[in-house]
Amino acid sequence: MSSIAAQAKIIDEVKIDILTQTQDADNAKWLRDVSRSFVSDTITAPTEDMYAYAVRASLGDDVYNEPCTKILETHMAKLTGKEAALFVPSGTMSNQLALRAYCHLTISKKCAHTWAFRYEAGGTAFHSGAQLECVLPSNGHHLTLEDVQNNVVISSDVHSCPTAIIELENTLNGTIIPQEEVIAISDYAHSNGIIMHLDGARIWHVAAETGTSIKDLCDPFDSVSLCFSKGLGAPIGSCLVGSQAFITRARWFRKMFGGGMRQTGFMAAAAAYALTYNFAKLLDVHALARKLEVGLEEIGVKITSRAETCMVFYDPSPVGVSYAEIVSRAGSLASPIKLGGSRLVVHIQTTEETIDDFLALVRELAQEKKAAGFDPSAQKGQPNGRANTNIYVKVAQADVAKLQKE
Ligand SMILES: Cc1ncc(COP(=O)(O)O)c(C=O)c1O
């Protein structure tokens, strides 16, 4: 084969058309499916308007300071009241970078800890060699100063594993930590030289619901991770904010972890669009979540975690129905509804029709059970099906004094 023929063959082999013949119709269907899914707010799909704005973004390389991305980072630093910000692909990377940046001075030493305990693919041990300790709130809702005091290790004894970082998550499973408790924990932590990090993937919801500014919510923390790709509906991206020295370290680790992206302007623009147009929709989202909660309670379903923002956790067993039955019947509707187990997430693309259809389905199932002889009044109260387990006190032995001097 001549080299020209060989090259032409390779050119053909490399080609691919990933769009289907019916891509526009497929996308319309996808958007409809998203509007009928309670699985997560991460599934929210970018809209034509968002993309129309995003394609006009600057075209620079973010490893060399991409212009639109820089503007977004500056805005995020100002909004959160921190010195600097770093745009990253995901919430996982944002949280992992934070801990890695805190631990980098002392990573060879023993670390002790609690954070990203259950999720983030166990990345904290892998990336930071840090040990995590997970603390459950004794009130079943939010971590209190007392919980923290009962669990931190403040000691110079060589046998101990001192607490160096506390991470909170707000919202946590859709619930809001009272800000006065956050401040009390932060004051206590800082007075003992402990760093405070917030997984604020959904801090937007707290600000929307309580009217507390993003800056005030972030003030008690040394660093915060905020996500654009969840409740705000951007396709990708999170931001880590903190001191200039901390963000400089995190930027270095971002590159090391392979997260130094290139032409990120369109991603930053999609995030900017989400901040500008989608944040304002969150109160409507919360109202829909409350409608879901009220409707489920009217049917006799137990609410195991209230709709403080965009999530409701429920237990249908008091009306004789199982999660599996609901999932199966919802998936068989003419216009299917997708859901997982006990958690229902409402997002900016959830329609009121979906809430109504879901409630009608649960009501129908409860009536079927009753007709088949199930007696709800004979049911003992169900134990609360879940606890707010997803909260972590994150402790890493780091040379805190040294870090704070930087
Ligand atoms: C509270 C919270 N933090 C962090 C993450 C991780 O974010 P990502 O999926 O962008 O890595 C998630 C994911 O849903 C989350 O809910």
Short mmCIF file of C-alpha atoms and ligand atoms in Angstrom, two decimals:
data_model
loop_
_atom_site.label_atom_id
_atom_site.label_comp_id
_atom_site.label_asym_id
_atom_site.label_seq_id
_atom_site.Cartn_x
_atom_site.Cartn_y
_atom_site.Cartn_z
CA MET A 1 0.00 0.00 0.00
CA SER A 2 1.38 3.43 -0.90
CA SER A 3 2.00 5.73 2.00
CA ILE A 4 -0.74 8.06 0.69
CA ALA A 5 -3.21 5.17 0.64
CA ALA A 6 -2.07 4.09 4.12
CA GLN A 7 -2.50 7.60 5.45
CA ALA A 8 -5.97 7.87 3.88
CA LYS A 9 -6.89 4.56 5.54
CA ILE A 10 -5.77 5.85 8.95
CA ILE A 11 -7.71 9.09 8.41
CA ASP A 12 -10.81 6.95 7.83
CA GLU A 13 -10.10 4.73 10.84
CA VAL A 14 -9.78 7.74 13.12
CA LYS A 15 -13.10 9.30 12.07
CA ILE A 16 -16.21 8.92 14.17
CA ASP A 17 -19.65 10.52 14.15
CA ILE A 18 -21.00 10.21 17.68
CA LEU A 19 -24.30 11.95 16.98
CA THR A 20 -27.23 9.68 16.28
CA GLN A 21 -29.47 10.14 13.25
CA THR A 22 -32.14 11.40 15.66
CA GLN A 23 -29.91 13.36 18.04
CA ASP A 24 -32.22 16.36 18.47
CA ALA A 25 -35.20 14.13 19.21
CA ASP A 26 -33.03 11.98 21.52
CA ASN A 27 -31.99 15.09 23.42
CA ALA A 28 -35.59 16.26 23.76
CA LYS A 29 -36.48 12.84 25.17
CA TRP A 30 -33.49 12.97 27.50
CA LEU A 31 -34.62 16.34 28.85
CA ARG A 32 -38.08 14.89 29.42
CA ASP A 33 -36.53 11.92 31.25
CA VAL A 34 -34.47 14.28 33.41
CA SER A 35 -37.62 16.20 34.33
CA ARG A 36 -39.04 12.89 35.61
CA SER A 37 -36.05 11.67 37.59
CA PHE A 38 -35.63 11.93 41.36
CA VAL A 39 -32.25 10.19 41.29
CA SER A 40 -29.99 13.23 41.73
CA ASP A 41 -29.55 16.87 40.79
CA THR A 42 -26.29 15.92 39.05
CA ILE A 43 -28.36 14.71 36.10
CA THR A 44 -29.65 18.19 35.25
CA ALA A 45 -28.93 18.76 31.57
CA PRO A 46 -27.36 21.84 29.97
CA THR A 47 -29.87 23.84 27.96
CA GLU A 48 -29.55 25.47 24.53
CA ASP A 49 -29.42 28.92 26.15
CA MET A 50 -26.60 27.85 28.44
CA TYR A 51 -24.61 26.40 25.55
CA ALA A 52 -25.32 29.45 23.36
CA TYR A 53 -23.67 31.57 26.08
CA ALA A 54 -20.86 29.05 26.60
CA VAL A 55 -19.70 28.88 22.97
CA ARG A 56 -18.93 32.61 23.07
CA ALA A 57 -16.40 32.13 25.89
CA SER A 58 -12.68 32.89 25.64
CA LEU A 59 -10.46 30.25 24.09
CA GLY A 60 -7.36 30.28 26.30
CA ASP A 61 -5.52 27.40 27.96
CA ASP A 62 -6.31 27.19 31.67
CA VAL A 63 -2.90 25.82 32.62
CA TYR A 64 -1.75 29.27 31.45
CA ASN A 65 -4.63 31.25 33.00
CA GLU A 66 -7.68 31.03 30.75
CA PRO A 67 -9.42 34.47 30.67
CA CYS A 68 -13.10 33.53 31.27
CA THR A 69 -12.05 30.91 33.83
CA LYS A 70 -9.98 33.53 35.64
CA ILE A 71 -12.98 35.90 35.74
CA LEU A 72 -15.11 33.11 37.22
CA GLU A 73 -12.44 32.30 39.81
CA THR A 74 -12.16 35.97 40.80
CA HIS A 75 -15.95 36.18 41.12
CA MET A 76 -16.05 33.04 43.26
CA ALA A 77 -13.31 34.34 45.56
CA LYS A 78 -15.25 37.59 46.03
CA LEU A 79 -18.62 35.86 46.46
CA THR A 80 -17.23 33.59 49.18
CA GLY A 81 -15.07 36.26 50.81
CA LYS A 82 -11.85 34.33 50.24
CA GLU A 83 -8.55 35.43 48.71
CA ALA A 84 -8.50 33.03 45.78
CA ALA A 85 -10.41 30.34 43.90
CA LEU A 86 -9.60 27.39 41.67
CA PHE A 87 -11.89 25.94 38.98
CA VAL A 88 -11.78 22.14 38.98
CA PRO A 89 -13.64 19.40 37.09
CA SER A 90 -15.52 17.90 40.02
CA GLY A 91 -16.55 18.15 43.65
CA THR A 92 -14.47 15.08 44.38
CA MET A 93 -11.35 16.74 43.03
CA SER A 94 -12.13 19.94 44.89
CA ASN A 95 -12.45 18.23 48.27
CA GLN A 96 -9.51 15.92 47.62
CA LEU A 97 -7.28 18.80 46.55
CA ALA A 98 -8.19 20.70 49.69
CA LEU A 99 -7.05 17.94 51.97
CA ARG A 100 -3.99 17.19 49.88
CA ALA A 101 -3.01 20.85 49.92
CA TYR A 102 -3.35 20.97 53.70
CA CYS A 103 -1.38 17.77 54.14
CA HIS A 104 1.41 18.37 51.68
CA LEU A 105 3.90 19.57 54.22
CA THR A 106 3.52 16.59 56.47
CA ILE A 107 2.33 13.85 54.23
CA SER A 108 5.10 11.50 55.27
CA LYS A 109 3.96 11.73 58.86
CA LYS A 110 1.18 9.79 60.39
CA CYS A 111 -2.20 11.33 59.62
CA ALA A 112 -5.41 10.92 61.47
CA HIS A 113 -8.76 11.83 60.20
CA THR A 114 -12.41 11.86 59.07
CA TRP A 115 -13.68 13.03 55.70
CA ALA A 116 -14.77 11.78 52.34
CA PHE A 117 -15.28 8.79 54.55
CA ARG A 118 -17.77 6.90 52.53
CA TYR A 119 -17.46 8.43 49.07
CA GLU A 120 -14.88 10.11 46.87
CA ALA A 121 -13.65 6.62 46.05
CA GLY A 122 -11.63 6.48 49.25
CA GLY A 123 -9.38 9.11 47.71
CA THR A 124 -8.26 10.72 50.94
CA ALA A 125 -6.21 7.73 52.06
CA PHE A 126 -4.89 7.29 48.53
CA HIS A 127 -3.99 10.90 47.77
CA SER A 128 -3.21 12.31 51.19
CA GLY A 129 -2.30 9.35 53.36
CA ALA A 130 -4.73 10.80 55.84
CA GLN A 131 -6.85 8.87 58.28
CA LEU A 132 -10.52 9.76 58.53
CA GLU A 133 -12.89 9.61 61.43
CA CYS A 134 -16.60 9.87 60.78
CA VAL A 135 -18.72 11.48 63.48
CA LEU A 136 -22.47 10.98 63.56
CA PRO A 137 -24.59 13.83 64.92
CA SER A 138 -26.06 12.72 68.22
CA ASN A 139 -29.26 14.65 67.44
CA GLY A 140 -29.64 12.74 64.14
CA HIS A 141 -29.69 15.96 62.15
CA HIS A 142 -26.55 18.06 62.37
CA LEU A 143 -23.20 17.97 64.07
CA THR A 144 -23.01 20.10 67.21
CA LEU A 145 -20.11 21.65 69.07
CA GLU A 146 -20.62 18.99 71.74
CA ASP A 147 -20.31 16.19 69.14
CA VAL A 148 -17.09 17.75 67.93
CA GLN A 149 -15.72 18.22 71.43
CA ASN A 150 -16.53 14.57 72.20
CA ASN A 151 -14.55 13.40 69.19
CA VAL A 152 -11.61 15.67 68.47
CA VAL A 153 -8.19 14.67 69.67
CA ILE A 154 -6.23 17.58 71.04
CA SER A 155 -3.09 16.13 72.50
CA SER A 156 0.67 16.19 72.19
CA ASP A 157 0.96 12.66 73.59
CA VAL A 158 2.98 10.58 71.14
CA HIS A 159 0.33 7.85 71.19
CA SER A 160 -2.40 10.17 69.98
CA CYS A 161 -3.53 11.07 66.52
CA PRO A 162 -4.38 14.76 66.76
CA THR A 163 -7.25 16.29 64.87
CA ALA A 164 -6.02 18.75 62.28
CA ILE A 165 -9.00 19.35 59.96
CA ILE A 166 -12.75 19.32 60.50
CA GLU A 167 -14.93 19.08 57.44
CA LEU A 168 -18.61 19.79 57.49
CA GLU A 169 -21.07 19.32 54.64
CA ASN A 170 -23.86 21.85 54.09
CA THR A 171 -26.43 21.01 52.92
CA LEU A 172 -26.10 17.50 54.21
CA ASN A 173 -28.57 15.14 52.56
CA GLY A 174 -30.60 18.25 51.84
CA THR A 175 -30.63 19.45 55.45
CA ILE A 176 -29.23 22.73 56.71
CA ILE A 177 -26.77 23.01 59.60
CA PRO A 178 -27.80 25.94 61.82
CA GLN A 179 -25.26 28.67 61.15
CA GLU A 180 -24.77 29.43 64.86
CA GLU A 181 -23.65 25.80 65.33
CA VAL A 182 -21.23 26.11 62.40
CA ILE A 183 -19.79 29.27 63.98
CA ALA A 184 -19.48 27.62 67.40
CA ILE A 185 -17.65 24.61 65.91
CA SER A 186 -15.42 26.89 63.85
CA ASP A 187 -14.52 29.12 66.82
CA TYR A 188 -13.67 26.06 68.88
CA ALA A 189 -11.67 24.47 66.05
CA HIS A 190 -9.71 27.62 65.28
CA SER A 191 -8.95 28.28 68.92
CA ASN A 192 -7.35 24.82 68.98
CA GLY A 193 -5.42 25.30 65.74
CA ILE A 194 -7.75 23.03 63.72
CA ILE A 195 -8.51 23.86 60.08
CA MET A 196 -12.15 24.07 58.93
CA HIS A 197 -13.13 22.85 55.43
CA LEU A 198 -16.67 22.89 54.03
CA ASP A 199 -18.01 20.55 51.39
CA GLY A 200 -20.42 23.19 50.11
CA ALA A 201 -21.47 21.34 46.98
CA ARG A 202 -25.00 22.56 47.73
CA ILE A 203 -24.29 25.65 49.85
CA TRP A 204 -26.34 27.50 47.21
CA HIS A 205 -29.46 25.89 48.62
CA VAL A 206 -28.66 27.09 52.13
CA ALA A 207 -28.20 30.66 50.91
CA ALA A 208 -31.40 30.54 48.85
CA GLU A 209 -33.45 29.05 51.69
CA THR A 210 -32.14 31.06 54.65
CA GLY A 211 -31.24 34.35 52.98
CA THR A 212 -27.76 34.13 54.53
CA SER A 213 -25.14 35.39 52.09
CA ILE A 214 -22.69 32.95 50.54
CA LYS A 215 -19.89 34.94 52.18
CA ASP A 216 -21.43 34.65 55.65
CA LEU A 217 -21.94 30.92 55.15
CA CYS A 218 -18.30 30.50 54.06
CA ASP A 219 -16.77 32.82 56.68
CA PRO A 220 -16.33 30.17 59.41
CA PHE A 221 -14.28 28.01 57.02
CA ASP A 222 -10.68 28.22 55.86
CA SER A 223 -11.64 26.57 52.59
CA VAL A 224 -14.84 25.67 50.78
CA SER A 225 -15.70 23.47 47.81
CA LEU A 226 -18.74 24.64 45.81
CA CYS A 227 -20.26 22.72 42.88
CA PHE A 228 -21.79 24.17 39.71
CA SER A 229 -22.83 20.79 38.31
CA LYS A 230 -25.41 19.81 40.91
CA GLY A 231 -28.30 22.05 41.97
CA LEU A 232 -27.18 24.88 39.68
CA GLY A 233 -27.42 22.72 36.56
CA ALA A 234 -24.05 23.37 34.88
CA PRO A 235 -22.64 20.38 32.97
CA ILE A 236 -19.31 20.33 34.76
CA GLY A 237 -17.20 22.03 37.37
CA SER A 238 -16.63 22.96 40.98
CA CYS A 239 -14.63 25.67 42.67
CA LEU A 240 -12.29 25.44 45.62
CA VAL A 241 -11.81 28.69 47.54
CA GLY A 242 -9.45 29.68 50.33
CA SER A 243 -6.33 31.70 51.08
CA GLN A 244 -3.97 32.60 48.25
CA ALA A 245 -1.25 30.31 49.64
CA PHE A 246 -3.68 27.41 49.93
CA ILE A 247 -5.05 27.86 46.40
CA THR A 248 -1.52 28.13 45.00
CA ARG A 249 -0.76 24.74 46.56
CA ALA A 250 -4.07 23.30 45.37
CA ARG A 251 -3.37 24.52 41.80
CA TRP A 252 -0.07 22.68 41.89
CA PHE A 253 -1.75 19.48 43.07
CA ARG A 254 -4.53 19.91 40.50
CA LYS A 255 -1.89 19.71 37.78
CA MET A 256 -0.23 16.76 39.47
CA PHE A 257 -3.57 14.89 39.68
CA GLY A 258 -4.16 15.47 35.96
CA GLY A 259 -6.82 18.09 36.49
CA GLY A 260 -5.02 20.93 34.71
CA MET A 261 -7.55 21.38 31.94
CA ARG A 262 -6.98 23.37 28.78
CA GLN A 263 -9.70 25.31 26.91
CA THR A 264 -12.04 25.60 29.89
CA GLY A 265 -13.65 28.90 28.87
CA PHE A 266 -16.91 27.24 27.79
CA MET A 267 -17.10 25.35 31.09
CA ALA A 268 -16.57 28.52 33.10
CA ALA A 269 -19.20 30.27 30.98
CA ALA A 270 -21.71 27.47 31.57
CA ALA A 271 -21.02 27.81 35.31
CA ALA A 272 -21.44 31.60 35.07
CA TYR A 273 -24.75 31.09 33.25
CA ALA A 274 -25.84 28.68 36.00
CA LEU A 275 -24.99 31.22 38.71
CA THR A 276 -26.77 34.00 36.86
CA TYR A 277 -29.97 32.22 35.79
CA ASN A 278 -30.33 29.01 37.80
CA PHE A 279 -29.50 30.00 41.37
CA ALA A 280 -32.68 32.09 41.42
CA LYS A 281 -34.74 28.96 40.65
CA LEU A 282 -33.77 27.14 43.85
CA LEU A 283 -36.59 28.51 45.98
CA ASP A 284 -39.10 27.03 43.51
CA VAL A 285 -37.21 23.74 43.72
CA HIS A 286 -37.51 23.76 47.50
CA ALA A 287 -41.24 24.52 47.26
CA LEU A 288 -41.69 21.49 44.99
CA ALA A 289 -39.74 19.31 47.45
CA ARG A 290 -42.07 20.49 50.22
CA LYS A 291 -45.11 19.70 48.06
CA LEU A 292 -43.70 16.18 47.66
CA GLU A 293 -43.18 15.85 51.41
CA VAL A 294 -46.67 17.10 52.28
CA GLY A 295 -48.26 14.85 49.66
CA LEU A 296 -46.42 11.76 50.90
CA GLU A 297 -47.39 12.45 54.49
CA GLU A 298 -51.06 12.87 53.50
CA ILE A 299 -50.91 9.38 51.99
CA GLY A 300 -49.52 8.00 55.27
CA VAL A 301 -45.93 7.60 54.17
CA LYS A 302 -43.30 8.34 56.79
CA ILE A 303 -40.89 11.18 56.13
CA THR A 304 -37.46 10.24 57.47
CA SER A 305 -35.71 13.47 56.54
CA ARG A 306 -37.67 16.64 55.84
CA ALA A 307 -37.58 18.78 52.72
CA GLU A 308 -35.44 21.57 54.14
CA THR A 309 -34.09 22.19 50.63
CA CYS A 310 -34.18 19.92 47.58
CA MET A 311 -34.28 16.41 49.06
CA VAL A 312 -36.89 14.32 50.83
CA PHE A 313 -36.19 10.94 52.40
CA TYR A 314 -39.20 8.70 52.89
CA ASP A 315 -40.28 5.30 54.12
CA PRO A 316 -43.41 3.84 52.44
CA SER A 317 -43.66 0.79 54.71
CA PRO A 318 -46.39 2.34 56.97
CA VAL A 319 -48.78 2.01 53.99
CA GLY A 320 -47.52 -1.50 53.19
CA VAL A 321 -45.53 -0.51 50.11
CA SER A 322 -41.85 -1.26 49.45
CA TYR A 323 -39.27 0.87 47.65
CA ALA A 324 -38.88 -1.92 45.07
CA GLU A 325 -42.61 -1.79 44.24
CA ILE A 326 -42.51 1.99 43.82
CA VAL A 327 -39.39 1.87 41.65
CA SER A 328 -40.85 -0.86 39.47
CA ARG A 329 -44.30 0.74 39.01
CA ALA A 330 -42.83 4.21 38.47
CA GLY A 331 -40.60 2.77 35.77
CA SER A 332 -43.60 1.16 34.07
CA LEU A 333 -45.72 4.30 33.81
CA ALA A 334 -46.56 5.47 30.28
CA SER A 335 -44.25 8.33 31.05
CA PRO A 336 -41.80 6.64 33.45
CA ILE A 337 -40.44 8.20 36.62
CA LYS A 338 -36.95 7.22 37.68
CA LEU A 339 -35.93 7.00 41.33
CA GLY A 340 -33.62 5.11 43.64
CA GLY A 341 -34.42 4.10 47.18
CA SER A 342 -35.35 6.29 50.09
CA ARG A 343 -34.00 9.56 48.64
CA LEU A 344 -36.00 11.82 46.34
CA VAL A 345 -34.06 14.72 44.82
CA VAL A 346 -35.94 17.62 43.26
CA HIS A 347 -33.98 19.84 40.85
CA ILE A 348 -34.40 22.81 38.54
CA GLN A 349 -35.69 20.61 35.73
CA THR A 350 -38.19 18.62 37.82
CA THR A 351 -41.72 19.45 36.70
CA GLU A 352 -44.73 19.84 38.98
CA GLU A 353 -46.43 17.21 36.82
CA THR A 354 -43.77 14.70 37.93
CA ILE A 355 -44.48 15.46 41.59
CA ASP A 356 -48.23 15.02 40.99
CA ASP A 357 -47.75 11.80 39.01
CA PHE A 358 -45.45 10.35 41.67
CA LEU A 359 -47.87 11.18 44.48
CA ALA A 360 -50.76 9.68 42.47
CA LEU A 361 -48.74 6.49 42.01
CA VAL A 362 -47.85 6.12 45.70
CA ARG A 363 -51.50 6.83 46.61
CA GLU A 364 -52.67 4.17 44.16
CA LEU A 365 -50.22 1.61 45.56
CA ALA A 366 -51.29 2.40 49.13
CA GLN A 367 -54.95 1.95 48.12
CA GLU A 368 -54.17 -1.38 46.45
CA LYS A 369 -52.48 -2.60 49.63
CA LYS A 370 -55.43 -1.50 51.73
CA ALA A 371 -57.86 -3.26 49.36
CA ALA A 372 -55.70 -6.40 49.71
CA GLY A 373 -56.13 -6.28 53.52
CA PHE A 374 -53.12 -4.28 54.70
CA ASP A 375 -54.05 -2.41 57.87
CA PRO A 376 -51.91 0.73 58.36
CA SER A 377 -53.28 1.24 61.90
CA ALA A 378 -51.85 -2.16 62.93
CA GLN A 379 -48.37 -0.99 61.97
CA LYS A 380 -45.97 -0.11 64.69
CA GLY A 381 -43.99 3.07 64.09
CA GLN A 382 -41.11 2.34 61.81
CA PRO A 383 -37.66 3.11 63.06
CA ASN A 384 -36.21 6.11 61.33
CA GLY A 385 -34.78 4.55 58.19
CA ARG A 386 -31.75 6.75 58.03
CA ALA A 387 -29.46 8.93 60.02
CA ASN A 388 -27.51 11.86 58.75
CA THR A 389 -24.45 9.75 58.39
CA ASN A 390 -22.81 11.70 55.64
CA ILE A 391 -21.08 14.17 57.87
CA TYR A 392 -17.47 13.96 58.62
CA VAL A 393 -15.10 15.39 61.08
CA LYS A 394 -11.99 15.34 59.03
CA VAL A 395 -8.85 15.04 60.93
CA ALA A 396 -5.43 14.99 59.43
CA GLN A 397 -2.28 15.31 61.38
CA ALA A 398 -0.62 18.18 59.68
CA ASP A 399 1.71 20.76 61.01
CA VAL A 400 -1.14 23.18 61.48
CA ALA A 401 0.92 25.91 63.04
CA LYS A 402 3.31 25.74 60.12
CA LEU A 403 0.45 25.75 57.63
CA GLN A 404 -1.20 28.74 59.22
CA LYS A 405 2.01 30.74 59.21
CA GLU A 406 2.24 30.38 55.42
C1 LIG B 1 -22.06 16.80 48.89
C2 LIG B 1 -21.22 16.28 47.76
N1 LIG B 1 -19.91 16.54 47.75
C3 LIG B 1 -19.10 16.10 46.76
C4 LIG B 1 -19.62 15.37 45.71
C5 LIG B 1 -18.72 14.91 44.60
O1 LIG B 1 -18.94 15.69 43.45
P1 LIG B 1 -18.58 15.16 41.99
O2 LIG B 1 -19.60 14.15 41.62
O3 LIG B 1 -18.64 16.40 41.13
O4 LIG B 1 -17.21 14.60 42.05
C6 LIG B 1 -21.00 15.06 45.68
C7 LIG B 1 -21.57 14.30 44.55
O5 LIG B 1 -22.75 14.21 44.36
C8 LIG B 1 -21.82 15.54 46.73
O6 LIG B 1 -23.13 15.30 46.75
#
